mmCIF file of C-alpha atoms and ligand atoms in Angstrom:
data_model
loop_
_atom_site.group_PDB
_atom_site.id
_atom_site.type_symbol
_atom_site.label_atom_id
_atom_site.label_comp_id
_atom_site.label_asym_id
_atom_site.label_seq_id
_atom_site.Cartn_x
_atom_site.Cartn_y
_atom_site.Cartn_z
ATOM 1 C CA MET B 906 -108.044 -8.244 -31.821
ATOM 2 C CA ARG B 907 -105.755 -5.644 -33.118
ATOM 3 C CA GLN B 908 -105.555 -3.906 -29.738
ATOM 4 C CA GLY B 909 -103.523 -0.786 -29.194
ATOM 5 C CA THR B 910 -103.815 0.638 -32.773
ATOM 6 C CA LYS B 911 -106.410 3.299 -31.947
ATOM 7 C CA SER B 912 -104.168 6.037 -30.811
ATOM 8 C CA VAL B 913 -102.205 6.256 -34.061
ATOM 9 C CA GLY B 914 -99.538 8.933 -34.360
ATOM 10 C CA ARG B 915 -99.119 9.637 -30.628
ATOM 11 C CA GLY B 916 -95.864 7.730 -30.054
ATOM 12 C CA VAL B 917 -94.838 4.249 -29.356
ATOM 13 C CA LEU B 918 -95.724 4.188 -25.647
ATOM 14 C CA PHE B 919 -99.278 5.300 -26.429
ATOM 15 C CA ARG B 920 -99.750 3.009 -29.467
ATOM 16 C CA TYR B 921 -98.514 -0.329 -28.086
ATOM 17 C CA PRO B 922 -98.799 0.060 -24.186
ATOM 18 C CA ASP B 923 -99.982 -3.461 -23.696
ATOM 19 C CA TYR B 924 -96.783 -4.929 -25.406
ATOM 20 C CA LEU B 925 -94.289 -2.766 -23.412
ATOM 21 C CA PRO B 926 -92.910 -3.067 -19.895
ATOM 22 C CA LEU B 927 -94.815 -0.010 -18.653
ATOM 23 C CA THR B 928 -96.026 0.718 -15.093
ATOM 24 C CA ALA B 929 -98.063 3.344 -13.530
ATOM 25 C CA ASP B 930 -94.892 5.119 -12.840
ATOM 26 C CA THR B 931 -93.438 5.045 -16.210
ATOM 27 C CA PRO B 932 -93.616 8.630 -17.643
ATOM 28 C CA ARG B 933 -95.586 8.665 -21.020
ATOM 29 C CA ILE B 934 -93.078 10.619 -22.969
ATOM 30 C CA THR B 935 -93.029 11.028 -26.771
ATOM 31 C CA LEU B 936 -91.534 13.026 -29.575
ATOM 32 C CA GLY B 937 -94.052 11.468 -31.974
ATOM 33 C CA GLU B 938 -91.927 8.522 -32.712
ATOM 34 C CA GLY B 939 -93.292 5.459 -34.771
ATOM 35 C CA ASP B 940 -96.171 5.125 -37.074
ATOM 36 C CA THR B 941 -93.783 5.514 -40.066
ATOM 37 C CA PRO B 942 -94.879 4.917 -43.583
ATOM 38 C CA LEU B 943 -94.834 1.592 -45.337
ATOM 39 C CA VAL B 944 -94.762 2.347 -49.056
ATOM 40 C CA ARG B 945 -95.144 0.051 -52.076
ATOM 41 C CA SER B 946 -92.264 -0.023 -54.526
ATOM 42 C CA ARG B 947 -93.028 1.415 -58.036
ATOM 43 C CA PHE B 948 -89.914 0.502 -59.727
ATOM 44 C CA LEU B 949 -87.497 -2.003 -57.937
ATOM 45 C CA GLU B 950 -90.302 -4.568 -57.386
ATOM 46 C CA LYS B 951 -90.456 -5.163 -61.194
ATOM 47 C CA GLU B 952 -86.626 -4.540 -61.702
ATOM 48 C CA ILE B 953 -85.574 -7.033 -59.100
ATOM 49 C CA GLY B 954 -88.433 -9.447 -59.771
ATOM 50 C CA VAL B 955 -90.294 -9.495 -56.365
ATOM 51 C CA GLY B 956 -93.892 -10.445 -55.857
ATOM 52 C CA GLU B 957 -94.620 -7.385 -53.656
ATOM 53 C CA LEU B 958 -91.960 -5.057 -52.359
ATOM 54 C CA TYR B 959 -92.599 -2.365 -49.544
ATOM 55 C CA PHE B 960 -90.119 0.099 -47.925
ATOM 56 C CA LYS B 961 -90.578 0.933 -44.203
ATOM 57 C CA LEU B 962 -89.295 4.495 -43.841
ATOM 58 C CA GLU B 963 -87.859 4.714 -40.500
ATOM 59 C CA GLY B 964 -86.166 7.892 -41.473
ATOM 60 C CA CYS B 965 -89.473 9.511 -40.819
ATOM 61 C CA ASN B 966 -88.919 9.218 -37.018
ATOM 62 C CA PRO B 967 -88.259 12.470 -35.098
ATOM 63 C CA THR B 968 -84.433 12.332 -35.230
ATOM 64 C CA GLY B 969 -84.435 10.674 -38.632
ATOM 65 C CA SER B 970 -83.796 6.890 -37.703
ATOM 66 C CA PHE B 971 -85.441 3.876 -36.052
ATOM 67 C CA LYS B 972 -83.477 4.526 -32.895
ATOM 68 C CA ASP B 973 -86.272 6.670 -31.473
ATOM 69 C CA ARG B 974 -88.615 3.786 -30.980
ATOM 70 C CA GLY B 975 -86.131 2.181 -28.514
ATOM 71 C CA MET B 976 -84.754 5.350 -27.095
ATOM 72 C CA VAL B 977 -88.311 6.721 -25.883
ATOM 73 C CA LEU B 978 -88.707 3.723 -23.902
ATOM 74 C CA ALA B 979 -85.144 3.433 -22.444
ATOM 75 C CA VAL B 980 -85.346 7.036 -21.462
ATOM 76 C CA ALA B 981 -88.836 6.724 -19.817
ATOM 77 C CA LYS B 982 -87.431 3.739 -17.897
ATOM 78 C CA ALA B 983 -84.417 5.663 -16.880
ATOM 79 C CA LEU B 984 -86.681 8.460 -15.616
ATOM 80 C CA GLU B 985 -88.886 6.089 -13.758
ATOM 81 C CA ALA B 986 -85.684 4.644 -11.880
ATOM 82 C CA GLY B 987 -84.679 8.088 -10.986
ATOM 83 C CA SER B 988 -81.701 8.536 -13.272
ATOM 84 C CA ARG B 989 -80.570 12.018 -14.052
ATOM 85 C CA ALA B 990 -78.037 11.050 -16.886
ATOM 86 C CA ILE B 991 -77.859 8.788 -19.815
ATOM 87 C CA ILE B 992 -74.814 7.536 -21.813
ATOM 88 C CA CYS B 993 -74.125 5.696 -25.168
ATOM 89 C CA ALA B 994 -71.557 4.798 -27.590
ATOM 90 C CA SER B 995 -72.695 5.543 -31.230
ATOM 91 C CA THR B 996 -71.876 5.552 -34.943
ATOM 92 C CA GLY B 997 -74.260 8.575 -34.829
ATOM 93 C CA ASN B 998 -77.925 7.845 -35.024
ATOM 94 C CA THR B 999 -78.088 6.443 -31.278
ATOM 95 C CA SER B 1000 -76.346 9.629 -30.102
ATOM 96 C CA ALA B 1001 -78.771 11.867 -31.968
ATOM 97 C CA SER B 1002 -81.692 10.011 -30.561
ATOM 98 C CA ALA B 1003 -80.297 9.842 -26.988
ATOM 99 C CA ALA B 1004 -79.423 13.557 -27.146
ATOM 100 C CA ALA B 1005 -83.099 14.493 -28.238
ATOM 101 C CA TYR B 1006 -84.942 12.446 -25.680
ATOM 102 C CA GLY B 1007 -82.327 13.546 -22.990
ATOM 103 C CA ALA B 1008 -83.052 17.132 -23.867
ATOM 104 C CA ARG B 1009 -86.826 16.568 -23.968
ATOM 105 C CA CYS B 1010 -86.736 15.073 -20.503
ATOM 106 C CA GLY B 1011 -84.153 17.484 -18.979
ATOM 107 C CA ILE B 1012 -81.372 14.981 -18.207
ATOM 108 C CA GLU B 1013 -77.727 14.989 -19.143
ATOM 109 C CA THR B 1014 -76.749 12.991 -22.356
ATOM 110 C CA LEU B 1015 -73.154 11.694 -22.795
ATOM 111 C CA VAL B 1016 -72.027 10.336 -26.102
ATOM 112 C CA ILE B 1017 -68.770 8.544 -27.056
ATOM 113 C CA VAL B 1018 -68.138 8.396 -30.783
ATOM 114 C CA PRO B 1019 -65.488 7.236 -33.056
ATOM 115 C CA SER B 1020 -63.702 10.368 -34.178
ATOM 116 C CA GLY B 1021 -63.844 11.127 -37.868
ATOM 117 C CA TYR B 1022 -66.507 8.372 -38.628
ATOM 118 C CA VAL B 1023 -69.720 9.952 -37.747
ATOM 119 C CA ALA B 1024 -71.811 11.574 -40.476
ATOM 120 C CA MET B 1025 -71.936 15.339 -39.982
ATOM 121 C CA GLY B 1026 -75.714 15.741 -39.755
ATOM 122 C CA LYS B 1027 -75.748 13.057 -36.845
ATOM 123 C CA LEU B 1028 -73.089 14.908 -35.034
ATOM 124 C CA ALA B 1029 -74.903 18.183 -35.606
ATOM 125 C CA GLN B 1030 -77.882 16.747 -33.885
ATOM 126 C CA ALA B 1031 -75.806 15.837 -30.762
ATOM 127 C CA VAL B 1032 -74.324 19.339 -30.786
ATOM 128 C CA VAL B 1033 -77.692 21.003 -31.054
ATOM 129 C CA TYR B 1034 -79.698 18.992 -28.623
ATOM 130 C CA GLY B 1035 -76.906 19.838 -26.129
ATOM 131 C CA ALA B 1036 -75.250 16.403 -25.428
ATOM 132 C CA ARG B 1037 -71.738 16.224 -24.063
ATOM 133 C CA ILE B 1038 -69.712 14.653 -26.821
ATOM 134 C CA ILE B 1039 -66.498 12.659 -26.295
ATOM 135 C CA PRO B 1040 -64.716 11.690 -29.532
ATOM 136 C CA ILE B 1041 -62.319 8.755 -29.152
ATOM 137 C CA GLU B 1042 -59.421 7.661 -31.350
ATOM 138 C CA GLY B 1043 -60.962 4.277 -31.747
ATOM 139 C CA ASN B 1044 -63.927 2.575 -33.262
ATOM 140 C CA PHE B 1045 -67.536 1.972 -32.164
ATOM 141 C CA ASP B 1046 -66.643 -1.366 -30.444
ATOM 142 C CA GLN B 1047 -64.037 0.409 -28.243
ATOM 143 C CA ALA B 1048 -66.590 3.195 -27.522
ATOM 144 C CA LEU B 1049 -69.120 0.641 -26.469
ATOM 145 C CA GLN B 1050 -66.568 -1.162 -24.181
ATOM 146 C CA LEU B 1051 -65.850 2.195 -22.529
ATOM 147 C CA VAL B 1052 -69.427 3.160 -21.876
ATOM 148 C CA ARG B 1053 -70.256 -0.137 -20.359
ATOM 149 C CA SER B 1054 -67.336 0.229 -18.062
ATOM 150 C CA LEU B 1055 -68.408 3.718 -17.194
ATOM 151 C CA ALA B 1056 -72.091 2.973 -16.623
ATOM 152 C CA ALA B 1057 -70.936 0.084 -14.258
ATOM 153 C CA VAL B 1058 -69.278 2.498 -11.807
ATOM 154 C CA HIS B 1059 -71.006 5.862 -12.280
ATOM 155 C CA PRO B 1060 -74.658 7.015 -11.822
ATOM 156 C CA VAL B 1061 -75.653 7.045 -15.451
ATOM 157 C CA THR B 1062 -78.018 4.877 -17.303
ATOM 158 C CA LEU B 1063 -76.567 3.015 -20.485
ATOM 159 C CA VAL B 1064 -78.957 3.437 -23.365
ATOM 160 C CA ASN B 1065 -77.133 1.391 -26.064
ATOM 161 C CA SER B 1066 -79.179 -1.623 -27.330
ATOM 162 C CA VAL B 1067 -77.660 -3.806 -24.533
ATOM 163 C CA ASN B 1068 -80.255 -1.957 -22.571
ATOM 164 C CA PRO B 1069 -83.265 -4.364 -23.019
ATOM 165 C CA HIS B 1070 -85.867 -1.452 -23.073
ATOM 166 C CA ARG B 1071 -84.253 -0.371 -26.435
ATOM 167 C CA LEU B 1072 -85.236 -3.696 -28.148
ATOM 168 C CA GLU B 1073 -88.588 -3.670 -26.468
ATOM 169 C CA GLY B 1074 -89.431 -0.257 -28.029
ATOM 170 C CA GLN B 1075 -87.817 -1.213 -31.337
ATOM 171 C CA LYS B 1076 -89.966 -4.267 -31.758
ATOM 172 C CA THR B 1077 -93.055 -1.917 -32.351
ATOM 173 C CA ALA B 1078 -91.846 -1.509 -35.927
ATOM 174 C CA ALA B 1079 -92.617 -5.177 -36.502
ATOM 175 C CA PHE B 1080 -96.134 -4.691 -35.145
ATOM 176 C CA GLU B 1081 -96.647 -1.906 -37.464
ATOM 177 C CA VAL B 1082 -95.657 -3.932 -40.547
ATOM 178 C CA VAL B 1083 -98.140 -6.517 -39.595
ATOM 179 C CA ASP B 1084 -100.787 -4.063 -38.776
ATOM 180 C CA ALA B 1085 -100.364 -2.422 -42.191
ATOM 181 C CA LEU B 1086 -100.210 -5.620 -44.231
ATOM 182 C CA ASP B 1087 -102.633 -7.621 -42.104
ATOM 183 C CA ASP B 1088 -100.049 -10.319 -41.640
ATOM 184 C CA ALA B 1089 -96.206 -10.714 -41.522
ATOM 185 C CA PRO B 1090 -94.406 -10.492 -44.861
ATOM 186 C CA ASP B 1091 -92.478 -13.555 -46.284
ATOM 187 C CA TYR B 1092 -89.267 -11.986 -46.002
ATOM 188 C CA LEU B 1093 -87.716 -8.958 -44.023
ATOM 189 C CA PHE B 1094 -84.530 -7.361 -45.290
ATOM 190 C CA ILE B 1095 -82.645 -5.334 -42.808
ATOM 191 C CA PRO B 1096 -79.158 -3.867 -42.242
ATOM 192 C CA VAL B 1097 -77.121 -5.201 -39.493
ATOM 193 C CA GLY B 1098 -74.589 -3.348 -37.332
ATOM 194 C CA ASN B 1099 -74.703 -3.902 -33.657
ATOM 195 C CA ALA B 1100 -77.519 -6.338 -34.350
ATOM 196 C CA GLY B 1101 -80.032 -4.974 -32.045
ATOM 197 C CA ASN B 1102 -82.634 -4.110 -34.662
ATOM 198 C CA ILE B 1103 -82.845 -7.398 -36.414
ATOM 199 C CA SER B 1104 -83.221 -8.911 -32.818
ATOM 200 C CA ALA B 1105 -86.045 -6.481 -32.005
ATOM 201 C CA TYR B 1106 -87.946 -7.151 -35.104
ATOM 202 C CA TRP B 1107 -87.862 -10.837 -34.580
ATOM 203 C CA GLN B 1108 -89.111 -10.503 -30.974
ATOM 204 C CA GLY B 1109 -91.988 -8.303 -32.372
ATOM 205 C CA PHE B 1110 -92.845 -10.767 -35.033
ATOM 206 C CA GLN B 1111 -92.787 -13.605 -32.615
ATOM 207 C CA GLU B 1112 -94.917 -11.726 -29.995
ATOM 208 C CA TYR B 1113 -97.600 -10.952 -32.655
ATOM 209 C CA HIS B 1114 -97.502 -14.591 -33.928
ATOM 210 C CA LYS B 1115 -98.007 -15.955 -30.421
ATOM 211 C CA GLY B 1116 -100.807 -13.399 -29.763
ATOM 212 C CA GLY B 1117 -102.507 -14.467 -33.092
ATOM 213 C CA GLN B 1118 -102.212 -10.945 -34.715
ATOM 214 C CA ALA B 1119 -99.981 -12.581 -37.415
ATOM 215 C CA HIS B 1120 -100.468 -16.005 -38.958
ATOM 216 C CA ARG B 1121 -96.775 -16.449 -39.977
ATOM 217 C CA ARG B 1122 -93.335 -15.208 -39.405
ATOM 218 C CA PRO B 1123 -90.942 -13.661 -41.948
ATOM 219 C CA LYS B 1124 -87.492 -15.080 -42.894
ATOM 220 C CA MET B 1125 -85.110 -12.576 -41.266
ATOM 221 C CA MET B 1126 -82.667 -11.377 -43.799
ATOM 222 C CA GLY B 1127 -79.770 -9.422 -42.176
ATOM 223 C CA TYR B 1128 -76.981 -7.608 -44.159
ATOM 224 C CA GLN B 1129 -73.685 -6.405 -43.051
ATOM 225 C CA ALA B 1130 -71.212 -4.381 -44.999
ATOM 226 C CA ALA B 1131 -68.347 -6.612 -46.443
ATOM 227 C CA GLY B 1132 -65.655 -4.715 -44.592
ATOM 228 C CA ALA B 1133 -67.639 -5.031 -41.238
ATOM 229 C CA ALA B 1134 -69.148 -8.470 -41.399
ATOM 230 C CA PRO B 1135 -68.154 -10.463 -38.258
ATOM 231 C CA ILE B 1136 -71.438 -12.434 -38.198
ATOM 232 C CA VAL B 1137 -70.976 -13.618 -41.769
ATOM 233 C CA ARG B 1138 -67.172 -14.301 -41.274
ATOM 234 C CA GLY B 1139 -67.903 -16.025 -37.896
ATOM 235 C CA GLU B 1140 -65.366 -13.820 -35.954
ATOM 236 C CA GLU B 1141 -64.703 -10.317 -34.551
ATOM 237 C CA VAL B 1142 -63.444 -7.787 -37.128
ATOM 238 C CA ARG B 1143 -60.834 -5.604 -35.479
ATOM 239 C CA ASN B 1144 -60.738 -2.805 -37.903
ATOM 240 C CA PRO B 1145 -64.017 -2.548 -39.542
ATOM 241 C CA GLN B 1146 -64.403 -0.431 -42.618
ATOM 242 C CA THR B 1147 -67.267 0.714 -44.842
ATOM 243 C CA VAL B 1148 -68.827 3.772 -46.429
ATOM 244 C CA ALA B 1149 -72.011 2.870 -44.450
ATOM 245 C CA THR B 1150 -70.522 4.264 -41.238
ATOM 246 C CA ALA B 1151 -73.615 3.530 -39.153
ATOM 247 C CA ILE B 1152 -72.859 -0.151 -39.485
ATOM 248 C CA ARG B 1153 -69.128 0.072 -39.102
ATOM 249 C CA ILE B 1154 -69.057 -2.388 -36.258
ATOM 250 C CA GLY B 1155 -66.729 -5.284 -35.743
ATOM 251 C CA LYS B 1156 -68.196 -6.945 -32.421
ATOM 252 C CA PRO B 1157 -72.003 -6.633 -32.525
ATOM 253 C CA ALA B 1158 -73.445 -6.718 -28.834
ATOM 254 C CA SER B 1159 -76.538 -8.679 -29.944
ATOM 255 C CA TRP B 1160 -74.541 -11.175 -32.151
ATOM 256 C CA ALA B 1161 -76.122 -14.143 -30.485
ATOM 257 C CA LYS B 1162 -79.568 -12.866 -30.707
ATOM 258 C CA ALA B 1163 -79.232 -12.024 -34.493
ATOM 259 C CA VAL B 1164 -78.036 -15.539 -35.161
ATOM 260 C CA ALA B 1165 -81.140 -16.941 -33.263
ATOM 261 C CA ALA B 1166 -83.428 -14.716 -35.334
ATOM 262 C CA ARG B 1167 -81.760 -15.809 -38.497
ATOM 263 C CA ASP B 1168 -81.881 -19.606 -37.512
ATOM 264 C CA GLU B 1169 -85.408 -19.619 -35.978
ATOM 265 C CA SER B 1170 -86.815 -17.876 -38.928
ATOM 266 C CA GLY B 1171 -85.167 -19.802 -41.702
ATOM 267 C CA GLY B 1172 -83.525 -16.619 -42.832
ATOM 268 C CA ALA B 1173 -79.931 -15.517 -43.611
ATOM 269 C CA ILE B 1174 -77.199 -12.972 -42.647
ATOM 270 C CA ASP B 1175 -74.998 -12.117 -45.511
ATOM 271 C CA MET B 1176 -72.891 -9.213 -46.586
ATOM 272 C CA VAL B 1177 -72.821 -6.639 -49.420
ATOM 273 C CA THR B 1178 -69.928 -4.606 -50.717
ATOM 274 C CA ASP B 1179 -69.641 -0.807 -50.419
ATOM 275 C CA GLU B 1180 -70.114 -0.639 -54.221
ATOM 276 C CA GLU B 1181 -73.406 -2.692 -53.931
ATOM 277 C CA ILE B 1182 -74.521 -0.470 -51.049
ATOM 278 C CA LEU B 1183 -73.961 2.704 -53.063
ATOM 279 C CA GLN B 1184 -75.619 1.339 -56.121
ATOM 280 C CA ALA B 1185 -78.700 0.501 -54.102
ATOM 281 C CA TYR B 1186 -78.588 3.792 -52.376
ATOM 282 C CA HIS B 1187 -78.545 5.726 -55.612
ATOM 283 C CA SER B 1188 -81.183 3.395 -57.179
ATOM 284 C CA LEU B 1189 -83.535 3.762 -54.260
ATOM 285 C CA ALA B 1190 -83.187 7.723 -54.461
ATOM 286 C CA ARG B 1191 -83.574 7.979 -58.248
ATOM 287 C CA HIS B 1192 -86.188 5.404 -58.859
ATOM 288 C CA GLU B 1193 -88.264 5.314 -55.785
ATOM 289 C CA GLY B 1194 -87.849 8.878 -54.541
ATOM 290 C CA VAL B 1195 -86.573 7.449 -51.175
ATOM 291 C CA PHE B 1196 -83.401 8.982 -49.650
ATOM 292 C CA GLY B 1197 -82.028 6.579 -47.135
ATOM 293 C CA GLU B 1198 -78.677 6.625 -45.589
ATOM 294 C CA PRO B 1199 -75.822 4.289 -46.900
ATOM 295 C CA ALA B 1200 -76.341 1.832 -44.025
ATOM 296 C CA SER B 1201 -80.041 1.618 -44.867
ATOM 297 C CA ALA B 1202 -79.388 0.791 -48.509
ATOM 298 C CA ALA B 1203 -77.678 -2.389 -47.393
ATOM 299 C CA SER B 1204 -81.064 -3.905 -47.015
ATOM 300 C CA VAL B 1205 -81.972 -3.125 -50.570
ATOM 301 C CA ALA B 1206 -78.573 -4.162 -51.794
ATOM 302 C CA GLY B 1207 -79.027 -7.433 -49.841
ATOM 303 C CA LEU B 1208 -82.403 -8.018 -51.555
ATOM 304 C CA MET B 1209 -80.839 -7.363 -55.034
ATOM 305 C CA LYS B 1210 -78.052 -9.916 -54.257
ATOM 306 C CA TYR B 1211 -80.472 -12.571 -52.815
ATOM 307 C CA ALA B 1212 -82.977 -12.270 -55.873
ATOM 308 C CA ARG B 1213 -80.265 -13.062 -58.251
ATOM 309 C CA ASN B 1214 -79.895 -16.528 -56.859
ATOM 310 C CA HIS B 1215 -83.392 -17.101 -55.405
ATOM 311 C CA ARG B 1216 -86.076 -16.546 -58.023
ATOM 312 C CA GLU B 1217 -88.813 -17.815 -55.611
ATOM 313 C CA ILE B 1218 -88.833 -14.383 -54.432
ATOM 314 C CA GLY B 1219 -90.971 -13.462 -57.406
ATOM 315 C CA GLU B 1220 -93.794 -15.007 -55.513
ATOM 316 C CA SER B 1221 -93.212 -13.377 -52.209
ATOM 317 C CA ARG B 1222 -94.050 -10.367 -50.252
ATOM 318 C CA VAL B 1223 -91.004 -8.528 -49.075
ATOM 319 C CA VAL B 1224 -90.260 -5.569 -46.744
ATOM 320 C CA CYS B 1225 -87.066 -3.690 -46.762
ATOM 321 C CA ILE B 1226 -86.248 -1.557 -43.673
ATOM 322 C CA ILE B 1227 -84.970 1.847 -44.612
ATOM 323 C CA THR B 1228 -83.525 2.533 -41.137
ATOM 324 C CA GLY B 1229 -82.353 6.157 -41.439
ATOM 325 C CA THR B 1230 -82.652 9.370 -43.655
ATOM 326 C CA GLY B 1231 -79.919 10.064 -46.122
ATOM 327 C CA LEU B 1232 -80.035 13.802 -45.212
ATOM 328 C CA LYS B 1233 -77.630 13.165 -42.291
ATOM 329 C CA ASP B 1234 -74.868 12.260 -44.580
ATOM 330 C CA THR B 1235 -74.704 14.707 -47.365
ATOM 331 C CA ASP B 1236 -71.006 14.089 -47.919
ATOM 332 C CA THR B 1237 -71.781 10.667 -49.248
ATOM 333 C CA ALA B 1238 -74.701 12.034 -51.358
ATOM 334 C CA VAL B 1239 -72.628 14.649 -53.263
ATOM 335 C CA LEU B 1240 -69.542 12.517 -53.467
ATOM 336 C CA GLY B 1241 -68.385 12.513 -57.222
ATOM 337 C CA ALA B 1242 -71.083 15.030 -58.252
ATOM 338 C CA ALA B 1243 -69.146 17.754 -60.045
ATOM 339 C CA PRO B 1244 -70.361 21.250 -58.685
ATOM 340 C CA ALA B 1245 -71.852 23.147 -61.609
ATOM 341 C CA GLN B 1246 -70.256 26.410 -62.530
ATOM 342 C CA PRO B 1247 -72.376 29.511 -61.639
ATOM 343 C CA MET B 1248 -73.479 31.230 -64.774
ATOM 344 C CA ALA B 1249 -74.926 34.713 -65.664
ATOM 345 C CA PRO B 1250 -78.719 34.999 -64.659
ATOM 346 C CA ASP B 1251 -79.487 35.030 -68.439
ATOM 347 C CA MET B 1252 -82.119 33.049 -70.197
ATOM 348 C CA LYS B 1253 -79.934 32.234 -73.309
ATOM 349 C CA ALA B 1254 -76.993 31.224 -70.966
ATOM 350 C CA VAL B 1255 -79.360 28.834 -69.083
ATOM 351 C CA GLU B 1256 -80.928 27.448 -72.258
ATOM 352 C CA ARG B 1257 -77.384 26.720 -73.531
ATOM 353 C CA ALA B 1258 -76.415 24.994 -70.218
ATOM 354 C CA LEU B 1259 -79.552 22.794 -70.542
ATOM 355 C CA GLY B 1260 -78.887 21.947 -74.128
ATOM 356 C CA TRP B 1261 -82.091 23.788 -75.269
ATOM 357 C CA ALA B 1262 -80.412 26.153 -77.579
HETATM 358 C C1 LIG A 2479 -79.147 3.900 -40.107
HETATM 359 O O1 LIG A 2479 -76.123 4.667 -33.902
HETATM 360 O O2 LIG A 2479 -75.148 1.443 -34.172
HETATM 361 O O3 LIG A 2479 -77.925 -3.626 -36.020
HETATM 362 O O4 LIG A 2479 -74.545 3.662 -32.702
HETATM 363 O O5 LIG A 2479 -77.889 3.934 -37.627
HETATM 364 O O6 LIG A 2479 -79.456 -2.442 -34.397
HETATM 365 O O7 LIG A 2479 -77.008 -1.771 -34.855
HETATM 366 C C2 LIG A 2479 -76.544 2.647 -35.725
HETATM 367 C C3 LIG A 2479 -76.888 1.424 -36.332
HETATM 368 C C4 LIG A 2479 -78.866 0.319 -39.325
HETATM 369 C C5 LIG A 2479 -77.818 -0.984 -37.524
HETATM 370 N N1 LIG A 2479 -79.207 1.452 -39.992
HETATM 371 O O8 LIG A 2479 -78.679 -1.365 -36.555
HETATM 372 C C6 LIG A 2479 -75.394 3.767 -33.665
HETATM 373 C C7 LIG A 2479 -75.655 2.547 -34.326
HETATM 374 C C8 LIG A 2479 -78.865 2.730 -39.401
HETATM 375 C C9 LIG A 2479 -78.066 2.774 -38.057
HETATM 376 C C10 LIG A 2479 -78.132 0.304 -38.142
HETATM 377 C C11 LIG A 2479 -77.751 1.541 -37.538
HETATM 378 P P1 LIG A 2479 -78.196 -2.370 -35.437
#
């Protein structure tokens, strides 16, 4: 029945081979991606008023985001096809993941990023894994247009989520949620940028439902940042802006797929302000011990917003996807935190500083 779950912890290609487009010639590569924790909420569940609330900690993947699930398959298929180089546009996490798997497999990785809008930890990853980095005076949407054009005429494999292997790999997160809960949840809250991940989860839930591993399918609840909410507004956003730089995207490649996931599941795609995102970000860290990046907090901010107007969620089982680790973006983390003045290494001075004397 629950086939493929025996080799837990060995990577996506080993755990779910029967659900992936693998052939005898597909190299079985891994950096230990997937099999991420699904942890029950201890605070926000009651605070928000949810029946059962879980967080899927995708920041626990090898490069710190969900991108690794799809990248491992995209790179395996690139190798199978004889490719010697991969290319992507990125707001940061895709480039970090591509660079890691590229390095692992000894192929060249090229990344095109919006200059000034990639969190430093993500850029550091691309640098240290040895990718060639091309910053552009432009946004993610322009970078994606560029890599699509380049990959069409040069011998390099495009590994953005327009590459269908990316979504195939990423759908395994939905399998893990069902495997952990013994069925699909009632609602799945997830941030939306280029809209690949919400599409991949929906694909995963549908496949497990058809195969009988899940008896139901969740309502897919996608959240964009208010300054980068093309799907909510129904039109391309030419100059997207948000503190959540990972989802600073104005023309999502998987727009139609995300709308289909929303409509087929009876879910919604809505937006949250930067203020709501940062409030959820701090709440998640301080009250749950979960340090997600700002884009990831959009899922929790979305749940908070939705629950205010939909009390039926008090009877429901809900999963929020925490798509990436907060450690990559320490600038946002320490924003507004006044640095403490160093003091003498003296017990009395420290006691005074703590208000204990
Ligand atoms: C932490 O890395 O688009 O809706 O270039 O890094 O599938 O795009 C990242 C997106 C959510 C949105 N959370 O997922 C990139 C990039 C985090 C992310 C998203 C991203 P999609």
